[in-house]
Amino acid sequence: MISVRKLTKEFKIPVKPPGMKGAIRHLIRGEYKVKVAVESVDFSIEQGEAVAYIGPNGAGKSTTIKMLTGILKPTSGEILVNGIDPQRHRIQNAKNIGVVFGQRTQLWWDIPVEESFALLKNIYEVPDAVYNENLKLFNEIFGLSEFIGRSARKLSLGQRMRADLAAALLHNPSTVFLDEPTIGLDIGTKEAMRELIQRINREKGVTIILTSHDLKDVEDICRRIIVIDGGRIICDKEISQLTKEYAMDRGLQITLLDMQKELPARLLGQEGISYAAMEDAHTLEIHFKPEMYTAFEIVEEVNKYARIQDFRLREPSIERMIEKIYRSGEQSA
Amino acid sequence: MRTIRIFFQMTGANLRGLMSFKTDFLVSFFAGLLSQTIGLLFLSVLFQNIPAIAGWTVYEVAILYGYMFFGEGILTLFFQGTNGLWHQVRLGDIDRYMTRPISLELQICGRQTNLAGAGTALTGLAVMLYSFGKLQISWNLWKAILFVVSLILGAGIRVDINFASSALAMLLEGAGGIKGAIERVQEMGKYPLDIYPKVFRIILLTLIPYAAISYVPAVVLLGRAPYPYFLLLPAATLLIIGLRKWIFAKAMERYEGAGN
């Protein structure tokens, strides 16, 4: 169980004027400006939930994860992970959590994966029975035995990430933080990663907090989405509810013969049209409420402003929903 | 105890990792031997031209050299990880350490092992034992105990100075040169403290206590100072541990992670 209240993180960014002169002036004066990375964030996550924590680059995702894992100290606010303040009681918190940073390995670079695991077994004081049982499970899903004797340095990215995920789960953590766990992986490896994460969530009741730009990860693993943008939470909902809300809308993709930059803004002003944007120079994406318009009426409406070459109906996807959430967040901000 | 066990397990794994590059493994061991031999060559050339430094003969100064080599050897062999903390911050290593349920210091120390240190430490021991023989030191149980204790505390001081200066560089966000500058001060530990001005003597016994590694135990063992003088060594040890802890805590306080 995780509870976060009024969590804020500010960074001091050094202001360095350009050139040597500037560097020296900074050294003497030491000017800083404050950047708010996470601003008064609230949420709580029950044990066994699988939550996607998503947002565009620089939205504050990683900063939040780092505060939840005890790496960064919050500027203000309160975090409790399984009743423990992760920053004040780092070691105690570390025993209960598993962490995967997709862009960096948790393994020792020069020693065989097997030995990395043995080290982690001692560090986390994992009982033999648990260790062996886990290795068996990871082997089944990941085929670890193929490369467990090799050093991390010699693994392919796919193998390394499998080993990394396994390493983070060896000690049966009750909560697992996954920061971009599938970044850069091929489809097969992604599937295997998702399968293991799903299984530990469903079979063992492990809490999952996932950040990913791959929304397939989110769809497969998570039941709830928290969206952060500009350091603030702009949406926190069950995926099923989100689908209900947004699936009410129909989508049309219309290919135009003429360039129409101002068209989306004009359409968005009308009631019953929830989303309109140019996908590229000639493709208009438009979402509308079916109780107010028929698809044909929308096409007619667009036809008033531009010549239409082609159009097709679009299924609402999670990607579209997120995009809408980002946009509505921007509007309200 | 658990901490020590995990430390040696890390070091063992590091060594096995190193052994996978066989040539490199051997070369670094002998490189350690060779680099210190060059230092000794310098010492012998020096003493061909002058009879003594502040009343210290060649074998007496060689003992100071030996202590410094030994400390450096242990540092390089087991605690190489205390180098380049700033670099570890940027690589995100510190982030990783913080998600594990053991002390940060332990993980930093156990990060890297370098066999060149074994060569250096052995050279240091050999030089000391040989010089003690040449000087015909009269040994008793007390002196033997003090000798062993001085090797352990001395190596500890060396590691702590390195850790502290590395943490200082981290605190100053990589401010280049600070660690290198402190590192080079160790040369001063290879000569009798008597030759330096008073300010340096105080610094070398307190803030950057290289003299506590070599000079303090040497004067006692050589009979140049009474036994109680030896207490400066544990005092300097406590001081540098405190200093290291304080600087590291400050550096961690300002730690903002490696970003992404």
Coordinates of C-alpha atoms in Angstrom, one line a residue:
Chain A
M1 CA 0.0 0.0 0.0
I2 CA 1.4 3.3 -1.1
S3 CA 0.1 6.7 0.0
V4 CA 1.4 10.0 -1.3
R5 CA 0.2 13.3 0.1
K6 CA 1.0 16.8 -1.2
L7 CA 4.3 15.5 -2.6
T8 CA 6.5 18.2 -4.1
K9 CA 10.0 18.1 -5.4
E10 CA 11.9 21.2 -6.5
F11 CA 15.3 21.2 -8.1
K12 CA 17.8 24.0 -7.9
I13 CA 19.2 24.5 -11.4
P14 CA 22.4 26.5 -11.6
V15 CA 22.2 29.5 -13.8
K16 CA 25.5 29.7 -15.7
P17 CA 25.9 32.5 -18.1
P18 CA 27.8 31.3 -21.2
G19 CA 31.6 31.3 -21.6
M20 CA 34.5 31.3 -19.1
K21 CA 33.4 34.6 -17.6
G22 CA 30.0 33.2 -16.9
A23 CA 31.4 30.0 -15.3
I24 CA 33.6 32.1 -13.0
R25 CA 30.7 34.4 -12.1
H26 CA 28.6 31.4 -11.3
L27 CA 31.3 30.1 -9.0
I28 CA 31.4 33.3 -7.0
R29 CA 27.7 34.3 -7.0
G30 CA 26.2 30.8 -7.3
E31 CA 22.9 31.8 -8.8
Y32 CA 20.2 29.2 -9.0
K33 CA 16.7 29.0 -10.3
V34 CA 14.1 26.7 -8.9
K35 CA 12.4 24.2 -11.1
V36 CA 9.4 22.4 -9.8
A37 CA 9.5 18.8 -11.0
V38 CA 6.6 17.4 -9.0
E39 CA 4.0 19.6 -7.5
S40 CA 1.6 18.7 -4.7
V41 CA 0.9 15.2 -5.9
D42 CA -1.6 13.0 -4.1
F43 CA -2.5 9.4 -4.7
S44 CA -2.9 6.1 -3.0
I45 CA -2.3 2.6 -4.3
E46 CA -3.7 -0.5 -2.6
Q47 CA -1.6 -3.7 -2.3
G48 CA -1.9 -5.8 -5.4
E49 CA -2.9 -3.0 -7.7
A50 CA -1.2 -2.6 -11.1
V51 CA -0.9 1.1 -11.9
A52 CA 0.6 2.9 -14.9
Y53 CA 2.2 6.2 -14.1
I54 CA 2.5 7.9 -17.3
G55 CA 3.2 11.3 -18.8
P56 CA 5.3 13.0 -21.5
N57 CA 9.1 13.3 -21.1
G58 CA 10.0 15.6 -18.3
A59 CA 6.6 15.4 -16.7
G60 CA 7.9 14.2 -13.3
K61 CA 7.5 10.5 -13.6
S62 CA 11.0 9.4 -12.8
T63 CA 11.3 12.0 -10.1
T64 CA 8.2 10.6 -8.4
I65 CA 9.5 7.0 -8.7
K66 CA 12.9 8.1 -7.3
M67 CA 11.1 9.6 -4.3
L68 CA 9.0 6.5 -3.8
T69 CA 12.1 4.3 -3.9
G70 CA 14.0 6.4 -1.4
I71 CA 16.6 7.8 -3.9
L72 CA 15.4 11.4 -3.8
K73 CA 14.3 13.4 -0.8
P74 CA 11.0 15.2 -1.3
T75 CA 11.0 19.0 -0.9
S76 CA 7.8 18.7 1.0
G77 CA 4.9 16.3 1.4
E78 CA 4.6 12.8 2.7
I79 CA 5.2 9.3 1.3
L80 CA 4.4 6.0 2.9
V81 CA 5.3 2.8 1.2
N82 CA 3.9 -0.2 3.2
G83 CA 3.8 2.2 6.2
I84 CA 7.5 3.2 5.8
D85 CA 8.9 6.6 4.8
P86 CA 11.2 5.5 2.0
Q87 CA 13.7 8.3 2.4
R88 CA 14.1 8.2 6.2
H89 CA 14.1 4.4 6.4
R90 CA 15.8 3.6 3.1
I91 CA 17.1 0.2 4.0
Q92 CA 13.9 -1.0 5.6
N93 CA 12.0 0.2 2.5
A94 CA 14.5 -1.4 0.1
K95 CA 13.8 -4.8 1.6
N96 CA 10.2 -4.7 0.4
I97 CA 10.6 -3.2 -3.0
G98 CA 12.0 -4.2 -6.4
V99 CA 13.2 -1.6 -8.9
V100 CA 13.9 -1.8 -12.6
F101 CA 15.3 1.2 -14.4
G102 CA 15.1 0.2 -18.1
Q103 CA 18.0 2.3 -19.1
R104 CA 20.4 1.1 -16.5
T105 CA 21.3 -2.4 -15.4
Q106 CA 21.1 -3.5 -11.8
L107 CA 23.6 -6.3 -12.4
W108 CA 27.3 -6.3 -11.9
W109 CA 28.8 -5.6 -15.2
D110 CA 31.8 -8.0 -15.2
I111 CA 30.6 -11.0 -13.3
P112 CA 28.3 -13.8 -14.5
V113 CA 24.6 -13.2 -14.0
E114 CA 24.5 -16.2 -11.8
E115 CA 26.9 -14.6 -9.4
S116 CA 25.0 -11.3 -9.5
F117 CA 22.0 -13.3 -8.4
A118 CA 23.9 -15.0 -5.6
L119 CA 25.1 -11.7 -4.3
L120 CA 21.6 -10.3 -4.4
K121 CA 20.4 -13.4 -2.6
N122 CA 22.8 -12.6 0.3
I123 CA 22.1 -8.8 0.2
Y124 CA 18.4 -9.4 0.5
E125 CA 18.8 -12.5 2.7
V126 CA 16.6 -14.6 0.5
P127 CA 15.9 -18.1 1.9
D128 CA 17.1 -21.0 -0.4
A129 CA 13.6 -22.3 -1.0
V130 CA 12.3 -18.9 -2.2
Y131 CA 15.4 -18.3 -4.3
N132 CA 15.2 -21.7 -6.0
E133 CA 11.5 -21.4 -6.6
N134 CA 11.9 -18.0 -8.1
L135 CA 14.7 -19.0 -10.4
K136 CA 12.6 -21.9 -11.6
L137 CA 9.7 -19.5 -12.5
F138 CA 12.0 -17.0 -14.2
N139 CA 13.6 -19.8 -16.1
E140 CA 10.2 -21.0 -17.3
I141 CA 9.2 -17.6 -18.6
F142 CA 12.5 -16.1 -19.5
G143 CA 14.8 -19.0 -20.5
L144 CA 17.4 -17.6 -18.1
S145 CA 19.5 -20.8 -18.2
E146 CA 20.6 -20.0 -21.7
F147 CA 22.7 -17.0 -20.5
I148 CA 22.9 -17.1 -16.8
G149 CA 26.6 -18.1 -16.9
R150 CA 27.6 -15.1 -19.0
S151 CA 28.5 -11.7 -17.6
A152 CA 26.1 -8.8 -18.0
R153 CA 28.6 -7.2 -20.4
K154 CA 28.1 -10.0 -22.8
L155 CA 24.4 -10.1 -22.9
S156 CA 22.1 -8.7 -25.6
L157 CA 19.8 -6.0 -24.5
G158 CA 16.9 -8.4 -24.4
Q159 CA 18.7 -10.9 -22.3
R160 CA 20.0 -8.2 -20.0
M161 CA 16.6 -6.8 -19.3
R162 CA 15.2 -10.2 -18.6
A163 CA 18.0 -10.8 -16.1
D164 CA 17.4 -7.3 -14.7
L165 CA 13.7 -8.0 -14.1
A166 CA 14.5 -11.3 -12.6
A167 CA 17.1 -9.7 -10.3
A168 CA 14.6 -7.2 -9.1
L169 CA 12.1 -9.9 -8.2
L170 CA 14.4 -12.5 -6.5
H171 CA 13.5 -11.4 -3.0
N172 CA 9.8 -11.5 -3.5
P173 CA 9.2 -7.7 -3.1
S174 CA 5.7 -6.7 -2.2
T175 CA 5.9 -3.6 -4.4
V176 CA 7.8 -3.4 -7.8
F177 CA 8.7 -0.1 -9.5
L178 CA 9.3 -0.4 -13.2
D179 CA 10.7 2.6 -15.0
E180 CA 10.5 2.1 -18.7
P181 CA 11.2 -1.7 -18.4
T182 CA 10.6 -2.5 -22.1
I183 CA 12.5 0.4 -23.7
G184 CA 14.3 -0.6 -26.8
L185 CA 13.3 -4.3 -26.6
D186 CA 12.0 -6.5 -29.4
I187 CA 8.4 -7.7 -29.4
G188 CA 9.2 -11.2 -28.2
T189 CA 11.2 -9.9 -25.1
K190 CA 8.5 -7.3 -24.4
E191 CA 5.9 -10.1 -24.4
A192 CA 7.9 -12.2 -22.0
M193 CA 8.5 -9.2 -19.7
R194 CA 4.8 -8.4 -19.6
E195 CA 3.9 -12.0 -18.9
L196 CA 6.2 -12.2 -15.9
I197 CA 5.0 -8.9 -14.5
Q198 CA 1.4 -9.9 -15.0
R199 CA 1.9 -13.2 -13.3
I200 CA 3.6 -11.8 -10.2
N201 CA 0.8 -9.2 -10.0
R202 CA -2.0 -11.7 -10.4
E203 CA -0.6 -14.8 -8.7
K204 CA 1.4 -13.2 -5.9
G205 CA -0.5 -10.0 -5.4
V206 CA 2.6 -7.8 -6.0
T207 CA 1.9 -4.1 -6.4
I208 CA 3.1 -2.8 -9.7
I209 CA 3.9 0.8 -10.5
L210 CA 4.9 1.1 -14.1
T211 CA 6.1 4.0 -16.3
S212 CA 6.3 3.4 -20.0
H213 CA 5.9 5.1 -23.3
D214 CA 4.7 1.8 -24.7
L215 CA 1.0 1.8 -24.1
K216 CA 0.8 -1.8 -24.9
D217 CA 2.6 -2.4 -21.6
V218 CA 0.0 -0.3 -19.9
E219 CA -2.9 -2.1 -21.5
D220 CA -1.6 -5.6 -20.8
I221 CA -0.4 -5.0 -17.2
C222 CA -2.3 -2.2 -15.6
R223 CA -5.8 -1.7 -14.5
R224 CA -5.4 1.9 -13.4
I225 CA -3.7 5.0 -15.0
I226 CA -2.3 8.0 -13.3
V227 CA -1.3 10.7 -15.7
I228 CA 1.2 13.3 -14.7
D229 CA 2.0 16.4 -16.8
G230 CA 4.0 19.4 -15.8
G231 CA 4.5 17.9 -12.3
R232 CA 0.8 17.7 -11.6
I233 CA -1.6 14.8 -11.8
I234 CA -4.1 15.4 -14.5
C235 CA -5.9 12.1 -14.4
D236 CA -6.2 9.2 -12.0
K237 CA -8.8 6.6 -13.2
E238 CA -9.4 2.9 -13.7
I239 CA -8.7 2.0 -17.3
S240 CA -12.2 0.4 -17.6
Q241 CA -13.8 3.6 -16.6
L242 CA -11.6 5.6 -19.0
T243 CA -12.5 3.3 -21.9
K244 CA -16.2 3.8 -21.0
E245 CA -15.9 7.6 -21.0
Y246 CA -13.8 8.0 -24.1
A247 CA -15.3 5.0 -26.0
M248 CA -18.5 7.0 -26.0
D249 CA -16.9 9.1 -28.6
R250 CA -16.5 8.0 -32.2
G251 CA -13.4 8.7 -34.1
L252 CA -12.9 9.6 -37.8
Q253 CA -9.8 10.0 -39.7
I254 CA -10.2 12.2 -42.7
T255 CA -7.6 12.8 -45.4
L256 CA -7.8 16.3 -46.8
L257 CA -6.7 17.5 -50.2
D258 CA -5.8 20.9 -48.9
M259 CA -3.6 22.1 -46.0
Q260 CA -5.9 23.1 -43.2
K261 CA -4.0 24.3 -40.1
E262 CA -6.8 26.3 -38.5
L263 CA -9.5 23.6 -39.1
P264 CA -9.1 21.7 -35.8
A265 CA -9.5 24.8 -33.7
R266 CA -12.6 25.7 -35.6
L267 CA -14.1 22.3 -35.1
L268 CA -13.2 22.0 -31.5
G269 CA -15.2 25.1 -30.8
Q270 CA -18.4 23.2 -31.6
E271 CA -20.3 21.3 -29.0
G272 CA -20.1 17.5 -29.2
I273 CA -16.7 17.5 -30.8
S274 CA -14.3 16.3 -28.1
Y275 CA -11.1 16.1 -30.1
A276 CA -9.7 17.4 -33.3
A277 CA -6.1 17.6 -34.4
M278 CA -4.0 17.3 -37.6
E279 CA -2.1 14.0 -37.5
D280 CA 0.1 15.3 -40.3
A281 CA -0.3 18.0 -43.0
H282 CA -3.3 16.2 -44.6
T283 CA -4.8 13.9 -42.0
L284 CA -7.4 15.2 -39.6
E285 CA -8.3 13.2 -36.5
I286 CA -11.7 14.0 -35.1
H287 CA -13.7 12.6 -32.2
F288 CA -17.4 13.3 -31.7
K289 CA -20.3 12.4 -29.6
P290 CA -22.5 9.9 -31.5
E291 CA -25.7 11.1 -29.9
M292 CA -25.1 14.6 -31.4
Y293 CA -23.7 13.8 -34.8
T294 CA -23.7 11.0 -37.3
A295 CA -20.4 10.3 -39.0
F296 CA -21.9 11.6 -42.2
E297 CA -22.7 14.9 -40.6
I298 CA -19.1 15.3 -39.4
V299 CA -17.8 14.6 -42.9
E300 CA -20.3 17.1 -44.3
E301 CA -19.1 19.7 -41.7
V302 CA -15.5 19.2 -42.6
N303 CA -16.3 19.3 -46.2
K304 CA -17.5 22.9 -45.8
Y305 CA -13.9 23.9 -45.1
A306 CA -11.8 21.5 -47.1
R307 CA -12.0 19.0 -49.9
I308 CA -12.0 15.4 -48.6
Q309 CA -10.1 12.7 -50.3
D310 CA -10.8 9.8 -48.0
F311 CA -12.1 9.0 -44.5
R312 CA -12.4 6.0 -42.2
L313 CA -13.8 5.3 -38.7
R314 CA -11.3 4.8 -35.9
E315 CA -11.6 2.5 -33.0
P316 CA -10.9 4.3 -29.7
S317 CA -7.5 3.1 -28.5
I318 CA -5.7 3.7 -25.2
E319 CA -3.2 5.8 -27.0
R320 CA -5.9 8.2 -28.2
M321 CA -7.3 8.4 -24.8
I322 CA -4.0 9.4 -23.3
E323 CA -3.5 12.0 -26.0
K324 CA -6.8 13.5 -25.1
I325 CA -6.0 13.5 -21.5
Y326 CA -2.7 15.4 -22.2
R327 CA -4.5 17.9 -24.3
S328 CA -7.3 18.5 -21.8
G329 CA -4.6 18.9 -19.2
E330 CA -2.9 21.5 -21.2
Q331 CA -6.1 23.4 -21.7
S332 CA -7.0 23.4 -18.0
A333 CA -3.5 24.4 -17.0
Chain B
M1 CA 29.6 -9.3 10.4
R2 CA 27.1 -9.6 7.6
T3 CA 28.5 -6.4 6.1
I4 CA 32.0 -7.8 6.0
R5 CA 30.8 -11.1 4.5
I6 CA 29.0 -9.2 1.8
F7 CA 31.9 -7.0 1.2
F8 CA 34.3 -9.9 0.7
Q9 CA 31.7 -11.6 -1.5
M10 CA 31.6 -8.6 -3.7
T11 CA 35.4 -8.4 -3.8
G12 CA 35.6 -12.1 -4.6
A13 CA 33.2 -11.7 -7.5
N14 CA 35.1 -8.7 -8.7
L15 CA 38.3 -10.7 -8.6
R16 CA 36.8 -13.6 -10.5
G17 CA 35.5 -11.0 -13.0
L18 CA 39.1 -9.7 -13.4
M19 CA 40.5 -13.1 -13.9
S20 CA 38.4 -13.6 -17.0
F21 CA 41.0 -11.2 -18.6
K22 CA 44.0 -13.3 -17.8
T23 CA 46.7 -11.1 -19.3
D24 CA 45.3 -8.0 -17.8
F25 CA 45.1 -9.7 -14.4
L26 CA 48.8 -10.5 -14.4
V27 CA 50.0 -7.3 -16.0
S28 CA 48.1 -5.2 -13.4
F29 CA 49.7 -7.2 -10.6
F30 CA 53.2 -6.7 -11.9
A31 CA 52.4 -3.1 -12.8
G32 CA 51.7 -2.5 -9.1
L33 CA 55.1 -4.0 -8.2
L34 CA 56.9 -2.1 -10.9
S35 CA 55.5 1.4 -10.2
Q36 CA 56.6 1.2 -6.5
T37 CA 60.0 -0.1 -7.5
I38 CA 60.5 3.1 -9.4
G39 CA 59.6 5.1 -6.3
L40 CA 62.3 3.2 -4.4
L41 CA 64.8 3.8 -7.1
F42 CA 64.2 7.5 -6.7
L43 CA 64.8 7.1 -2.9
S44 CA 68.1 5.3 -3.4
V45 CA 69.3 7.9 -5.9
L46 CA 68.3 10.6 -3.5
F47 CA 70.4 9.1 -0.7
Q48 CA 73.4 8.6 -2.9
N49 CA 73.6 12.4 -3.0
I50 CA 72.7 13.3 0.6
P51 CA 73.5 11.3 3.8
A52 CA 70.3 12.0 5.7
I53 CA 67.1 13.9 5.7
A54 CA 66.5 15.7 9.0
G55 CA 68.6 13.1 10.6
W56 CA 66.8 10.2 9.0
T57 CA 68.8 7.6 7.2
V58 CA 67.8 5.8 4.0
Y59 CA 66.3 2.8 5.7
E60 CA 64.3 4.9 8.1
V61 CA 62.8 6.9 5.2
A62 CA 62.2 3.6 3.4
I63 CA 59.9 2.6 6.3
L64 CA 57.9 5.7 5.6
Y65 CA 57.7 4.7 2.0
G66 CA 56.7 1.2 3.0
Y67 CA 53.8 2.4 5.1
M68 CA 52.6 4.7 2.3
F69 CA 52.9 1.9 -0.3
F70 CA 51.0 -0.5 1.9
G71 CA 48.2 1.9 2.5
E72 CA 47.9 2.7 -1.2
G73 CA 48.0 -1.0 -2.0
I74 CA 45.1 -1.8 0.2
L75 CA 43.2 1.1 -1.1
T76 CA 43.7 0.1 -4.7
L77 CA 43.1 -3.6 -4.0
F78 CA 39.9 -3.5 -2.0
F79 CA 38.6 0.0 -2.0
Q80 CA 39.1 1.3 -5.5
G81 CA 35.4 2.0 -5.6
T82 CA 35.9 5.0 -3.4
N83 CA 37.4 6.8 -6.4
G84 CA 35.2 8.8 -8.8
L85 CA 32.1 9.1 -6.7
W86 CA 31.1 12.0 -8.9
H87 CA 31.3 9.7 -11.9
Q88 CA 29.2 7.1 -10.1
V89 CA 26.6 9.8 -9.5
R90 CA 26.4 10.6 -13.2
L91 CA 26.3 6.9 -14.2
G92 CA 23.3 6.4 -11.9
D93 CA 25.2 3.9 -9.8
I94 CA 24.3 5.7 -6.6
D95 CA 20.6 5.5 -7.5
R96 CA 21.0 1.7 -7.8
Y97 CA 22.8 1.4 -4.5
M98 CA 20.1 3.3 -2.8
T99 CA 17.4 0.8 -3.8
R100 CA 19.3 -2.0 -2.0
P101 CA 19.0 -2.8 1.7
I102 CA 22.7 -2.4 2.6
S103 CA 24.8 0.6 3.4
L104 CA 25.8 2.9 0.6
E105 CA 29.4 3.1 1.8
L106 CA 29.7 -0.7 1.6
Q107 CA 28.5 -0.8 -2.0
I108 CA 30.7 2.1 -3.0
C109 CA 33.8 0.4 -1.4
G110 CA 33.0 -3.0 -2.9
R111 CA 32.3 -1.6 -6.4
Q112 CA 35.8 -2.2 -7.8
T113 CA 38.8 -4.3 -7.1
N114 CA 42.2 -3.8 -8.7
L115 CA 44.9 -6.4 -8.4
A116 CA 47.6 -3.8 -9.0
G117 CA 47.0 -3.0 -5.3
A118 CA 48.3 -6.5 -4.2
G119 CA 51.6 -5.8 -5.9
T120 CA 51.9 -2.4 -4.2
A121 CA 50.9 -3.6 -0.8
L122 CA 53.4 -6.5 -1.0
T123 CA 56.2 -4.1 -2.1
G124 CA 55.4 -1.9 0.9
L125 CA 55.5 -4.8 3.3
A126 CA 58.7 -6.2 1.8
V127 CA 60.4 -2.7 2.0
M128 CA 59.4 -2.3 5.6
L129 CA 60.5 -5.8 6.8
Y130 CA 63.8 -5.4 4.9
S131 CA 64.5 -2.0 6.3
F132 CA 63.6 -3.1 9.9
G133 CA 66.2 -5.9 9.4
K134 CA 68.9 -3.5 8.2
L135 CA 68.2 -1.1 11.0
Q136 CA 68.4 -4.0 13.5
I137 CA 65.3 -2.9 15.4
S138 CA 64.9 -4.7 18.7
W139 CA 61.4 -6.2 18.6
N140 CA 59.2 -7.0 21.5
L141 CA 55.6 -8.1 21.7
W142 CA 54.4 -4.5 22.1
K143 CA 56.2 -3.3 19.0
A144 CA 54.9 -6.3 17.0
I145 CA 51.3 -5.5 18.1
L146 CA 51.7 -1.8 17.3
F147 CA 53.2 -2.6 13.9
V148 CA 50.1 -4.7 13.0
V149 CA 47.7 -2.2 14.4
S150 CA 49.5 0.6 12.5
L151 CA 49.2 -1.2 9.2
I152 CA 45.5 -1.7 9.7
L153 CA 44.7 1.8 10.9
G154 CA 47.0 3.3 8.4
A155 CA 45.3 1.6 5.5
G156 CA 42.0 2.7 7.0
I157 CA 43.1 6.3 7.1
R158 CA 44.3 6.1 3.5
V159 CA 40.9 4.7 2.4
D160 CA 39.0 7.4 4.4
I161 CA 41.1 10.2 3.0
N162 CA 40.3 8.9 -0.5
F163 CA 36.6 8.5 0.3
A164 CA 36.4 11.9 1.9
S165 CA 38.1 13.7 -1.0
S166 CA 36.0 11.8 -3.5
A167 CA 32.9 12.9 -1.6
L168 CA 34.2 16.4 -1.5
A169 CA 34.5 16.4 -5.3
M170 CA 30.9 15.0 -5.4
L171 CA 29.7 17.8 -3.1
L172 CA 31.4 20.4 -5.3
E173 CA 29.7 18.7 -8.3
G174 CA 32.9 17.3 -9.8
A175 CA 35.0 20.4 -9.2
G176 CA 38.0 19.1 -11.1
G177 CA 41.3 18.6 -9.4
I178 CA 40.3 18.7 -5.8
K179 CA 40.7 15.0 -5.3
G180 CA 43.9 14.8 -7.4
A181 CA 45.4 17.6 -5.3
I182 CA 44.7 15.8 -2.0
E183 CA 45.9 12.6 -3.6
R184 CA 49.3 14.2 -4.3
V185 CA 49.7 15.4 -0.8
Q186 CA 50.5 11.7 0.0
E187 CA 54.0 12.2 -1.3
M188 CA 54.6 14.3 1.8
G189 CA 53.9 11.2 4.0
K190 CA 56.9 9.6 2.5
Y191 CA 59.3 11.9 4.3
P192 CA 59.9 12.8 8.0
L193 CA 57.4 15.3 9.3
D194 CA 60.3 17.3 10.8
I195 CA 61.2 18.8 7.4
Y196 CA 57.9 20.6 6.9
P197 CA 56.7 24.0 8.3
K198 CA 54.4 23.9 11.3
V199 CA 51.2 24.5 9.4
F200 CA 51.8 21.5 7.1
R201 CA 52.7 19.3 10.1
I202 CA 49.4 20.0 11.7
I203 CA 47.5 19.4 8.5
L204 CA 49.3 16.2 7.9
L205 CA 48.3 14.9 11.3
T206 CA 44.7 16.1 11.3
L207 CA 42.8 17.1 8.2
I208 CA 44.8 15.2 5.7
P209 CA 46.5 12.8 8.0
Y210 CA 49.1 11.1 5.7
A211 CA 51.8 11.5 8.4
A212 CA 49.6 9.5 10.8
I213 CA 49.9 6.6 8.4
S214 CA 53.7 6.5 8.2
Y215 CA 55.5 9.0 10.4
V216 CA 53.6 8.4 13.7
P217 CA 54.1 4.6 13.9
A218 CA 57.6 4.8 12.4
V219 CA 59.0 7.2 15.1
V220 CA 57.6 4.9 17.8
L221 CA 58.9 1.7 16.3
L222 CA 62.3 3.3 15.5
G223 CA 62.5 4.5 19.1
R224 CA 62.6 8.1 18.1
A225 CA 59.5 8.9 20.2
P226 CA 58.0 7.3 23.3
Y227 CA 55.1 4.9 23.1
P228 CA 52.3 7.3 23.9
Y229 CA 53.1 9.2 20.7
F230 CA 51.5 6.3 18.9
L231 CA 48.1 7.5 20.2
L232 CA 48.1 10.2 17.5
L233 CA 47.4 7.4 15.0
P234 CA 44.0 6.2 16.5
A235 CA 43.1 9.9 17.1
A236 CA 43.8 10.8 13.5
T237 CA 41.7 7.7 12.5
L238 CA 38.7 8.8 14.4
L239 CA 39.0 12.4 13.1
I240 CA 39.2 11.3 9.5
I241 CA 36.3 8.9 9.9
G242 CA 34.2 11.7 11.3
L243 CA 35.3 14.0 8.5
R244 CA 34.6 11.5 5.8
K245 CA 31.1 10.8 7.3
W246 CA 30.3 14.4 7.5
I247 CA 31.4 15.3 4.0
F248 CA 29.7 12.2 2.5
A249 CA 26.4 13.0 4.4
K250 CA 26.6 16.6 3.0
A251 CA 27.2 15.3 -0.5
M252 CA 24.3 12.9 -0.2
E253 CA 22.1 15.7 1.1
R254 CA 22.7 17.6 -2.0
Y255 CA 22.4 14.6 -4.1
E256 CA 19.8 15.1 -6.8
G257 CA 20.1 11.8 -8.6
A258 CA 21.4 11.3 -12.1
G259 CA 18.3 12.5 -13.9
N260 CA 17.3 10.4 -16.9

